Coordinates of C-alpha atoms in Angstrom, one line a residue:
Chain A
X1 CA 17.2 9.7 40.7
X2 CA 19.6 8.7 37.7
X3 CA 21.0 5.8 39.1
X4 CA 22.2 3.3 36.1
X5 CA 22.9 -0.1 37.3
X6 CA 20.5 -2.5 39.4
X7 CA 17.9 -0.4 40.3
X8 CA 16.3 -1.2 43.8
X9 CA 13.0 -0.9 45.4
X10 CA 11.0 0.1 42.0
X11 CA 7.6 0.2 42.7
X12 CA 5.1 -2.3 41.2
X13 CA 3.2 0.3 39.7
X14 CA 6.2 1.9 38.0
X15 CA 7.2 -1.6 36.9
X16 CA 3.6 -2.5 35.2
X17 CA 3.9 1.0 33.7
X18 CA 7.4 -0.1 32.4
X19 CA 5.7 -3.0 30.7
X20 CA 3.2 -1.0 29.1
X21 CA 5.4 1.4 27.6
X22 CA 7.5 -1.8 26.2
X23 CA 4.2 -3.2 24.9
X24 CA 3.8 0.4 23.3
X25 CA 7.3 1.4 21.6
X26 CA 7.7 -2.5 20.3
X27 CA 4.4 -2.1 18.6
X28 CA 5.3 1.6 17.4
X29 CA 8.6 -0.1 16.4
X30 CA 6.9 -2.5 14.3
X31 CA 4.6 -0.1 13.0
X32 CA 7.8 1.8 11.7
X33 CA 7.5 4.9 13.6
X34 CA 10.9 6.3 14.7
X35 CA 10.1 8.9 17.6
X36 CA 7.9 9.5 20.4
X37 CA 7.7 12.4 22.8
X38 CA 6.4 12.2 26.1
X39 CA 3.2 13.9 25.3
X40 CA 2.6 11.3 22.8
X41 CA 3.2 8.4 24.9
X42 CA 0.5 10.5 27.4
X43 CA -2.1 9.9 24.8
X44 CA -1.2 6.4 24.1
X45 CA -1.1 4.8 27.3
X46 CA -3.2 7.2 29.2
X47 CA -0.3 8.0 32.0
X48 CA 0.8 11.5 32.5
X49 CA 3.9 12.5 30.6
X50 CA 5.3 13.6 33.9
X51 CA 4.7 10.2 35.0
X52 CA 6.3 8.6 31.9
X53 CA 9.5 10.6 32.3
X54 CA 9.6 9.9 36.2
X55 CA 9.2 6.1 35.5
X56 CA 11.9 6.1 33.4
X57 CA 14.1 8.2 35.8
X58 CA 14.3 5.3 37.9
X59 CA 16.5 3.6 35.3
X60 CA 19.1 6.2 34.2
X61 CA 18.8 8.8 31.3
X62 CA 17.1 8.2 28.1
X63 CA 17.5 11.3 26.3
X64 CA 17.5 15.0 26.3
X65 CA 13.8 16.3 27.3
X66 CA 12.1 18.2 24.4
X67 CA 13.3 16.3 21.5
X68 CA 11.4 13.0 22.3
X69 CA 12.9 9.8 22.3
X70 CA 14.0 7.0 19.9
X71 CA 11.6 4.3 19.6
X72 CA 13.9 1.6 19.1
X73 CA 16.4 3.0 21.7
X74 CA 13.5 3.2 24.4
X75 CA 12.3 -0.4 23.2
X76 CA 16.0 -2.0 23.6
X77 CA 16.4 -0.4 26.7
X78 CA 13.1 -0.9 28.2
X79 CA 13.6 -4.8 26.8
X80 CA 16.9 -5.0 29.0
X81 CA 15.7 -3.5 31.9
X82 CA 12.4 -5.9 31.9
X83 CA 14.9 -9.0 31.2
X84 CA 13.2 -9.8 27.8
X85 CA 16.5 -9.1 25.7
X86 CA 17.1 -12.8 25.6
X87 CA 15.2 -15.9 25.2
X88 CA 13.4 -17.2 28.2
X89 CA 12.0 -20.9 28.2
X90 CA 8.2 -21.3 28.9
X91 CA 6.2 -24.3 30.3
X92 CA 2.5 -24.0 29.4
X93 CA 0.2 -26.3 31.6
X94 CA -3.6 -27.0 30.1
X95 CA -3.8 -28.1 26.2
X96 CA -7.6 -27.1 25.9
X97 CA -8.8 -24.6 23.5
X98 CA -7.0 -21.2 25.2
X99 CA -3.7 -23.1 26.0
X100 CA -3.5 -24.5 22.3
X101 CA -4.4 -20.8 21.0
X102 CA -1.5 -19.5 23.2
X103 CA 0.7 -21.9 22.2
X104 CA 0.2 -21.1 18.7
X105 CA 0.3 -17.6 19.3
X106 CA 3.6 -16.8 17.5
X107 CA 3.8 -13.2 18.9
X108 CA 5.4 -14.6 21.8
X109 CA 8.4 -16.3 20.3
X110 CA 8.9 -13.0 18.5
X111 CA 9.4 -11.8 22.1
X112 CA 11.9 -14.0 23.2
X113 CA 9.5 -16.3 24.8
X114 CA 9.6 -19.6 23.7
X115 CA 7.1 -22.2 24.8
X116 CA 9.2 -25.2 25.2
X117 CA 6.9 -28.0 26.7
X118 CA 3.1 -28.6 27.2
X119 CA 1.2 -30.5 29.6
X120 CA -2.1 -31.5 30.7
X121 CA -3.6 -34.0 33.2
X122 CA -6.5 -35.2 30.6
X123 CA -5.4 -38.7 29.0
X124 CA -7.6 -38.0 25.9
X125 CA -4.7 -34.8 25.4
X126 CA -1.3 -36.1 26.5
X127 CA 0.6 -37.7 23.3
X128 CA -0.9 -35.4 21.0
X129 CA 0.7 -32.5 19.6
X130 CA 0.1 -28.8 19.8
X131 CA 1.5 -26.4 17.7
X132 CA 4.1 -28.9 16.9
X133 CA 5.0 -29.8 20.6
X134 CA 4.0 -33.3 22.0
X135 CA 1.6 -32.7 24.9
X136 CA 3.2 -34.6 28.2
X137 CA 1.4 -35.6 31.3
X138 CA 1.2 -33.2 34.0
X139 CA 2.8 -35.7 36.3
X140 CA 6.1 -35.7 34.6
X141 CA 6.8 -31.6 35.0
X142 CA 9.4 -31.9 37.6
X143 CA 11.3 -34.7 35.0
X144 CA 10.7 -32.7 31.6
X145 CA 11.7 -29.6 33.2
X146 CA 14.9 -31.1 34.6
X147 CA 16.3 -30.9 30.9
X148 CA 14.7 -27.5 29.9
X149 CA 14.9 -25.5 33.2
X150 CA 12.4 -23.2 32.3
X151 CA 11.6 -20.7 35.0
X152 CA 8.3 -19.4 33.7
X153 CA 5.0 -21.1 33.5
X154 CA 1.7 -20.5 31.8
X155 CA -1.2 -22.2 33.5
X156 CA -4.5 -22.9 31.1
X157 CA -6.3 -25.5 33.3
X158 CA -9.6 -25.7 34.9
X159 CA -9.9 -24.0 38.3
X160 CA -9.9 -26.9 40.5
X161 CA -6.8 -28.2 39.4
X162 CA -4.8 -25.0 39.0
X163 CA -3.2 -24.9 42.6
X164 CA -2.2 -28.4 42.1
X165 CA -0.5 -27.1 38.9
X166 CA 1.0 -24.5 40.4
X167 CA 2.8 -26.4 43.2
X168 CA 4.1 -28.5 40.3
X169 CA 5.4 -26.1 38.3
X170 CA 7.2 -24.6 41.6
X171 CA 8.5 -27.9 42.2
X172 CA 9.8 -28.1 39.1
X173 CA 11.9 -24.7 39.3
X174 CA 9.3 -22.2 37.8
X175 CA 9.6 -18.4 39.4
X176 CA 7.0 -16.7 37.5
X177 CA 3.4 -18.1 36.7
X178 CA 1.1 -16.4 34.1
X179 CA -2.4 -18.1 35.5
X180 CA -5.4 -17.6 33.6
X181 CA -7.5 -19.9 35.5
X182 CA -9.9 -17.7 37.4
X183 CA -9.0 -18.4 41.1
X184 CA -6.1 -17.2 43.5
X185 CA -3.2 -19.6 43.7
X186 CA -0.7 -19.3 46.5
X187 CA 2.9 -20.1 45.8
X188 CA 6.0 -19.7 47.9
X189 CA 7.6 -15.5 48.3
X190 CA 10.3 -16.5 45.7
X191 CA 7.6 -17.1 43.2
X192 CA 5.6 -14.6 41.1
X193 CA 2.0 -14.9 39.9
X194 CA 0.2 -12.7 37.7
X195 CA -3.5 -13.2 36.7
X196 CA -5.1 -12.8 33.6
X197 CA -8.9 -12.0 34.1
X198 CA -10.8 -11.1 30.9
X199 CA -13.5 -10.3 33.7
X200 CA -10.9 -7.9 35.3
X201 CA -10.4 -6.1 31.6
X202 CA -14.2 -6.1 31.0
X203 CA -14.8 -4.9 34.4
X204 CA -12.8 -1.6 33.5
X205 CA -14.4 -1.1 30.2
X206 CA -18.1 -1.4 32.1
X207 CA -16.9 1.3 34.4
X208 CA -16.2 4.0 31.9
X209 CA -19.7 3.2 29.9
X210 CA -21.1 5.0 32.9
X211 CA -18.3 7.5 33.2
X212 CA -17.1 8.5 29.9
X213 CA -15.9 11.9 30.8
X214 CA -13.4 10.8 33.7
X215 CA -10.2 12.2 33.4
X216 CA -7.6 9.0 32.9
X217 CA -4.6 10.4 34.0
X218 CA -2.4 8.7 36.9
X219 CA -2.8 11.2 40.0
X220 CA 0.7 10.2 41.6
Chain B
X1 CA -13.0 11.4 51.5
X2 CA -16.5 9.4 52.3
X3 CA -19.0 10.7 49.0
X4 CA -21.3 8.4 48.4
X5 CA -22.8 8.9 44.9
X6 CA -21.4 9.5 41.6
X7 CA -17.6 9.5 42.4
X8 CA -15.5 12.0 40.0
X9 CA -12.1 12.1 38.7
X10 CA -11.3 8.7 40.6
X11 CA -7.5 8.0 39.3
X12 CA -7.0 5.3 36.5
X13 CA -4.3 3.7 39.0
X14 CA -7.5 3.3 41.7
X15 CA -10.0 1.8 38.9
X16 CA -7.1 -0.7 37.8
X17 CA -6.9 -1.7 41.7
X18 CA -10.4 -1.9 42.0
X19 CA -10.9 -4.5 39.0
X20 CA -8.2 -6.6 40.6
X21 CA -10.0 -6.4 44.0
X22 CA -13.0 -7.3 42.5
X23 CA -11.4 -10.1 40.7
X24 CA -9.7 -11.5 44.1
X25 CA -13.4 -11.3 45.9
X26 CA -14.9 -12.8 43.2
X27 CA -12.1 -15.7 43.4
X28 CA -12.6 -15.7 47.4
X29 CA -16.2 -15.9 47.3
X30 CA -16.3 -18.5 45.0
X31 CA -14.0 -20.6 47.2
X32 CA -16.4 -20.0 50.3
X33 CA -14.0 -17.6 52.2
X34 CA -16.4 -15.2 54.0
X35 CA -14.5 -12.6 55.5
X36 CA -11.0 -10.5 54.4
X37 CA -8.9 -8.1 56.4
X38 CA -6.9 -5.5 54.3
X39 CA -4.0 -7.2 55.5
X40 CA -4.9 -10.3 53.9
X41 CA -5.7 -8.5 50.7
X42 CA -2.3 -6.9 51.2
X43 CA -1.1 -10.2 50.6
X44 CA -3.0 -11.7 48.0
X45 CA -3.3 -8.3 45.6
X46 CA 0.5 -7.2 46.2
X47 CA -1.0 -3.6 47.0
X48 CA -0.7 -2.4 50.4
X49 CA -3.2 -2.7 53.0
X50 CA -3.3 1.1 53.6
X51 CA -3.6 1.5 49.9
X52 CA -6.6 -0.7 49.8
X53 CA -8.2 1.3 52.2
X54 CA -7.7 4.2 50.7
X55 CA -8.9 3.3 47.5
X56 CA -12.2 1.7 48.8
X57 CA -12.7 5.6 50.7
X58 CA -13.2 7.0 47.1
X59 CA -16.5 5.1 47.2
X60 CA -18.0 5.7 50.4
X61 CA -18.1 3.4 53.8
X62 CA -17.1 -0.4 53.6
X63 CA -16.7 -1.5 57.0
X64 CA -15.9 -1.0 60.4
X65 CA -11.8 -1.3 60.7
X66 CA -10.2 -3.6 62.4
X67 CA -12.7 -6.3 62.1
X68 CA -12.2 -7.0 58.3
X69 CA -14.8 -6.7 55.5
X70 CA -17.5 -9.2 54.2
X71 CA -16.1 -10.7 51.0
X72 CA -19.7 -11.1 49.7
X73 CA -20.6 -7.6 50.8
X74 CA -17.2 -6.5 49.1
X75 CA -18.2 -8.0 45.7
X76 CA -21.4 -6.4 45.2
X77 CA -20.7 -3.3 46.2
X78 CA -17.4 -3.1 44.0
X79 CA -19.0 -4.8 41.4
X80 CA -22.0 -2.0 41.5
X81 CA -19.0 0.4 41.5
X82 CA -17.9 -1.5 38.5
X83 CA -21.1 -1.5 36.7
X84 CA -20.7 -4.9 36.6
X85 CA -23.5 -5.8 38.7
X86 CA -26.1 -6.4 35.3
X87 CA -25.5 -8.0 32.1
X88 CA -23.4 -6.2 29.1
X89 CA -23.7 -7.6 25.6
X90 CA -20.5 -8.2 23.9
X91 CA -19.6 -8.4 20.2
X92 CA -16.7 -10.6 19.2
X93 CA -14.7 -10.0 16.2
X94 CA -12.2 -12.7 15.1
X95 CA -13.4 -16.4 15.1
X96 CA -9.7 -18.0 15.2
X97 CA -8.3 -20.2 17.7
X98 CA -8.1 -17.4 20.3
X99 CA -11.5 -15.9 19.9
X100 CA -13.0 -19.3 19.5
X101 CA -11.7 -20.2 23.2
X102 CA -12.7 -16.9 24.6
X103 CA -16.3 -17.7 23.6
X104 CA -16.6 -20.8 25.0
X105 CA -15.1 -19.4 28.3
X106 CA -18.2 -19.5 30.2
X107 CA -16.7 -17.5 33.3
X108 CA -17.7 -14.7 31.3
X109 CA -21.3 -15.5 31.2
X110 CA -21.3 -15.8 34.9
X111 CA -19.5 -12.5 35.1
X112 CA -22.6 -10.8 33.3
X113 CA -20.4 -10.3 30.3
X114 CA -22.6 -12.3 27.4
X115 CA -20.8 -12.5 23.7
X116 CA -23.8 -11.9 21.8
X117 CA -22.4 -12.1 18.2
X118 CA -19.2 -13.1 16.7
X119 CA -17.8 -12.0 13.3
X120 CA -14.9 -12.7 11.1
X121 CA -13.2 -11.4 7.8
X122 CA -12.5 -14.8 6.6
X123 CA -14.9 -16.4 4.1
X124 CA -14.0 -20.1 5.7
X125 CA -15.3 -19.0 9.0
X126 CA -18.6 -16.9 8.3
X127 CA -21.8 -19.1 8.6
X128 CA -19.8 -21.5 11.2
X129 CA -21.2 -21.9 14.7
X130 CA -18.5 -21.2 17.4
X131 CA -19.9 -21.6 21.3
X132 CA -23.1 -22.1 19.8
X133 CA -23.3 -18.6 17.8
X134 CA -23.2 -18.0 14.1
X135 CA -20.1 -16.4 12.7
X136 CA -21.1 -13.4 10.8
X137 CA -19.1 -11.2 8.2
X138 CA -17.4 -8.6 9.7
X139 CA -19.1 -6.0 7.0
X140 CA -22.4 -6.8 9.0
X141 CA -21.0 -5.5 12.4
X142 CA -23.1 -2.2 12.3
X143 CA -26.5 -3.8 11.2
X144 CA -26.4 -6.8 13.6
X145 CA -25.5 -4.4 16.5
X146 CA -28.6 -2.2 15.8
X147 CA -30.6 -5.2 17.5
X148 CA -28.2 -6.3 20.1
X149 CA -27.0 -2.6 21.0
X150 CA -23.7 -4.0 22.7
X151 CA -21.5 -1.5 24.0
X152 CA -18.4 -3.5 24.7
X153 CA -16.3 -5.4 21.6
X154 CA -13.4 -7.7 21.9
X155 CA -11.1 -7.9 19.0
X156 CA -8.9 -11.0 18.3
X157 CA -8.2 -10.5 15.0
X158 CA -4.8 -10.3 13.0
X159 CA -3.0 -7.0 13.5
X160 CA -3.3 -5.5 9.9
X161 CA -6.7 -5.8 10.2
X162 CA -7.2 -4.8 14.0
X163 CA -7.6 -1.0 13.4
X164 CA -10.4 -1.4 10.6
X165 CA -12.5 -3.6 12.9
X166 CA -11.9 -1.3 15.6
X167 CA -13.5 1.6 13.3
X168 CA -16.3 -1.0 12.7
X169 CA -17.1 -1.4 15.9
X170 CA -17.1 2.1 16.9
X171 CA -19.4 3.4 14.1
X172 CA -21.6 0.3 15.3
X173 CA -22.2 2.1 18.8
X174 CA -19.6 0.2 20.8
X175 CA -17.8 2.4 23.4
X176 CA -15.4 0.1 25.0
X177 CA -12.9 -2.5 23.4
X178 CA -10.7 -5.4 24.6
X179 CA -7.7 -5.6 21.9
X180 CA -6.0 -9.0 21.9
X181 CA -4.3 -7.7 18.6
X182 CA -0.6 -6.8 19.0
X183 CA -1.0 -3.3 17.7
X184 CA -2.2 0.1 18.9
X185 CA -5.9 0.9 17.6
X186 CA -6.9 4.5 17.6
X187 CA -10.3 5.3 18.5
X188 CA -12.4 8.7 19.2
X189 CA -11.8 10.1 22.7
X190 CA -15.4 8.7 23.9
X191 CA -14.4 5.0 23.5
X192 CA -12.1 3.2 26.1
X193 CA -9.5 0.7 24.7
X194 CA -7.8 -2.1 26.9
X195 CA -5.0 -3.8 25.8
X196 CA -4.2 -7.5 26.5
X197 CA -0.7 -8.8 25.6
X198 CA 1.0 -11.8 26.9
X199 CA 4.3 -10.1 26.2
X200 CA 3.6 -7.5 28.7
X201 CA 2.5 -9.9 31.3
X202 CA 5.5 -12.1 30.8
X203 CA 7.8 -9.2 30.7
X204 CA 7.0 -8.5 34.1
X205 CA 7.5 -11.9 35.0
X206 CA 11.0 -11.8 33.7
X207 CA 11.7 -8.5 35.5
X208 CA 11.4 -10.4 38.7
X209 CA 13.7 -13.5 37.4
X210 CA 16.6 -11.1 38.1
X211 CA 14.9 -9.3 40.8
X212 CA 13.5 -12.0 43.1
X213 CA 13.9 -9.8 46.6
X214 CA 12.3 -6.6 45.1
X215 CA 9.6 -5.0 47.7
X216 CA 6.4 -4.9 45.2
X217 CA 4.1 -2.9 47.5
X218 CA 2.7 0.2 45.8
X219 CA 4.7 3.2 47.0
X220 CA 2.2 6.0 46.6

C-alpha cells in the first residue's frame, strides 16, 4: 500500500477523513501539542485508530508504529497531500451577512485560502467594501477572474440565483465550489462542489440526542 | 437487514450519508422533484447507488427496487430517523458577524431548528438584539436554559473562549454542539460535537484541483 508519489483512486471517504485529520493536527499544532498516537486520533476524530493508519497508508510511510506521530510532520505531509501547502486564490459571490462574515474570517488566510474578489447581484452592495475588498457586480466574474485566475469559489447567495452564479464561476475558470446556498447546483464533470448545510450538521446532532449510546467508530 | 424499530450500532459513516441524503431530498422536494432513483442519488451525492440502498436498508424498507423513491416519502422517513421531524430549541453563543448571520438564516427555522437564545461574552454585544433576539451574557447560559431546555448549541466565539463556552453549554444541559471555532473542544462522553471548518471544506476542493479525474465513489 505504500506508494509514494501521485496516489490513484483514493476513496472519497478516505479523503474526507484526511481533511478532518488535517483540521485536527492543525488545531493541535496551534495548541502546541507535539505528538499524537493513532488511539488519541481515534478519541478526537471518532474514527478508529486502525482506520487512521489505513487512511495514511494510501499516501506512504508516516512514522514508526507505537511511538505516535509528530503533529507538525503530519500537518505538513497532509497539507501537501491535500494541496494546501501553497496559496489558493478564492472568489466569493454573495456579500450579504454570511458572505461578509466569511470574508472577514482570517483563519482562512492563515490556511492559504485568500479571498481575492467579492461579487454580488444586489446594486446596493456593488461598489461597497467588505473586509477591505470592493464588491463587484456578479456580471463581471469572468472579466475579473481573467486577472486573478482563481480556481476556487464560495457561493453565499440566495437559493434562486445560486445556479446562475455557479455557471458564471465555472465559465470564469473555477473548478471547485463551496456552496452555502441550500440548493443543489449542477456543474460540469471537471468541477467539484461541496455543500455546507447547517441543517445537515444539526440533523446529525439531533440523531444522537435520541441515540446517545451508539458506538460511532467507522465500521469499514 | 430490514429491522424496523430502533436501529442499533449504525456506523458513523452511514449516519453522515443519511444526513447528506436528507439535505438532498429536502432540496429536491423544495425544487418540486417527485421521484429519485438510486442512480440519480449516486450522481448528486457522489456515493454509489449500492451504498445508498445499503444505507437505507439499516432502517427498513423504503420502496420497490427499480421504480425509484418518492422524494417526499424519503424526506419524511429520513427526517424521522434523524430526529428532525419535530422542533429543536438551539442556543447560540457568539453574537459576532458569523453568529449574527447564522441567527438570521431562516432556513434553520424551516428545518425545525429554532435559535431560542443568543449569548456573548462581549459587554458591547450584551443587551443588543440580533435577529430579534436579545443577546444575554454568557454567564447566564445555565439560568436561561432552565426555561428553554435546549439540548443543542452552536458556538461562534473566538478560539480562546470556545472551551469555556462549551463547558457552560454542557453544564446547562446541552448534549449536541455545532462548533465553528477553529479549535478542538473537550466534552463528556454523552455530548457530541460537530466541527464546521471552512478550511477542511476548501482543502477537499484543493485536493481535486490536482486530481480532477479521480473516481469519487465510496469504495466500501
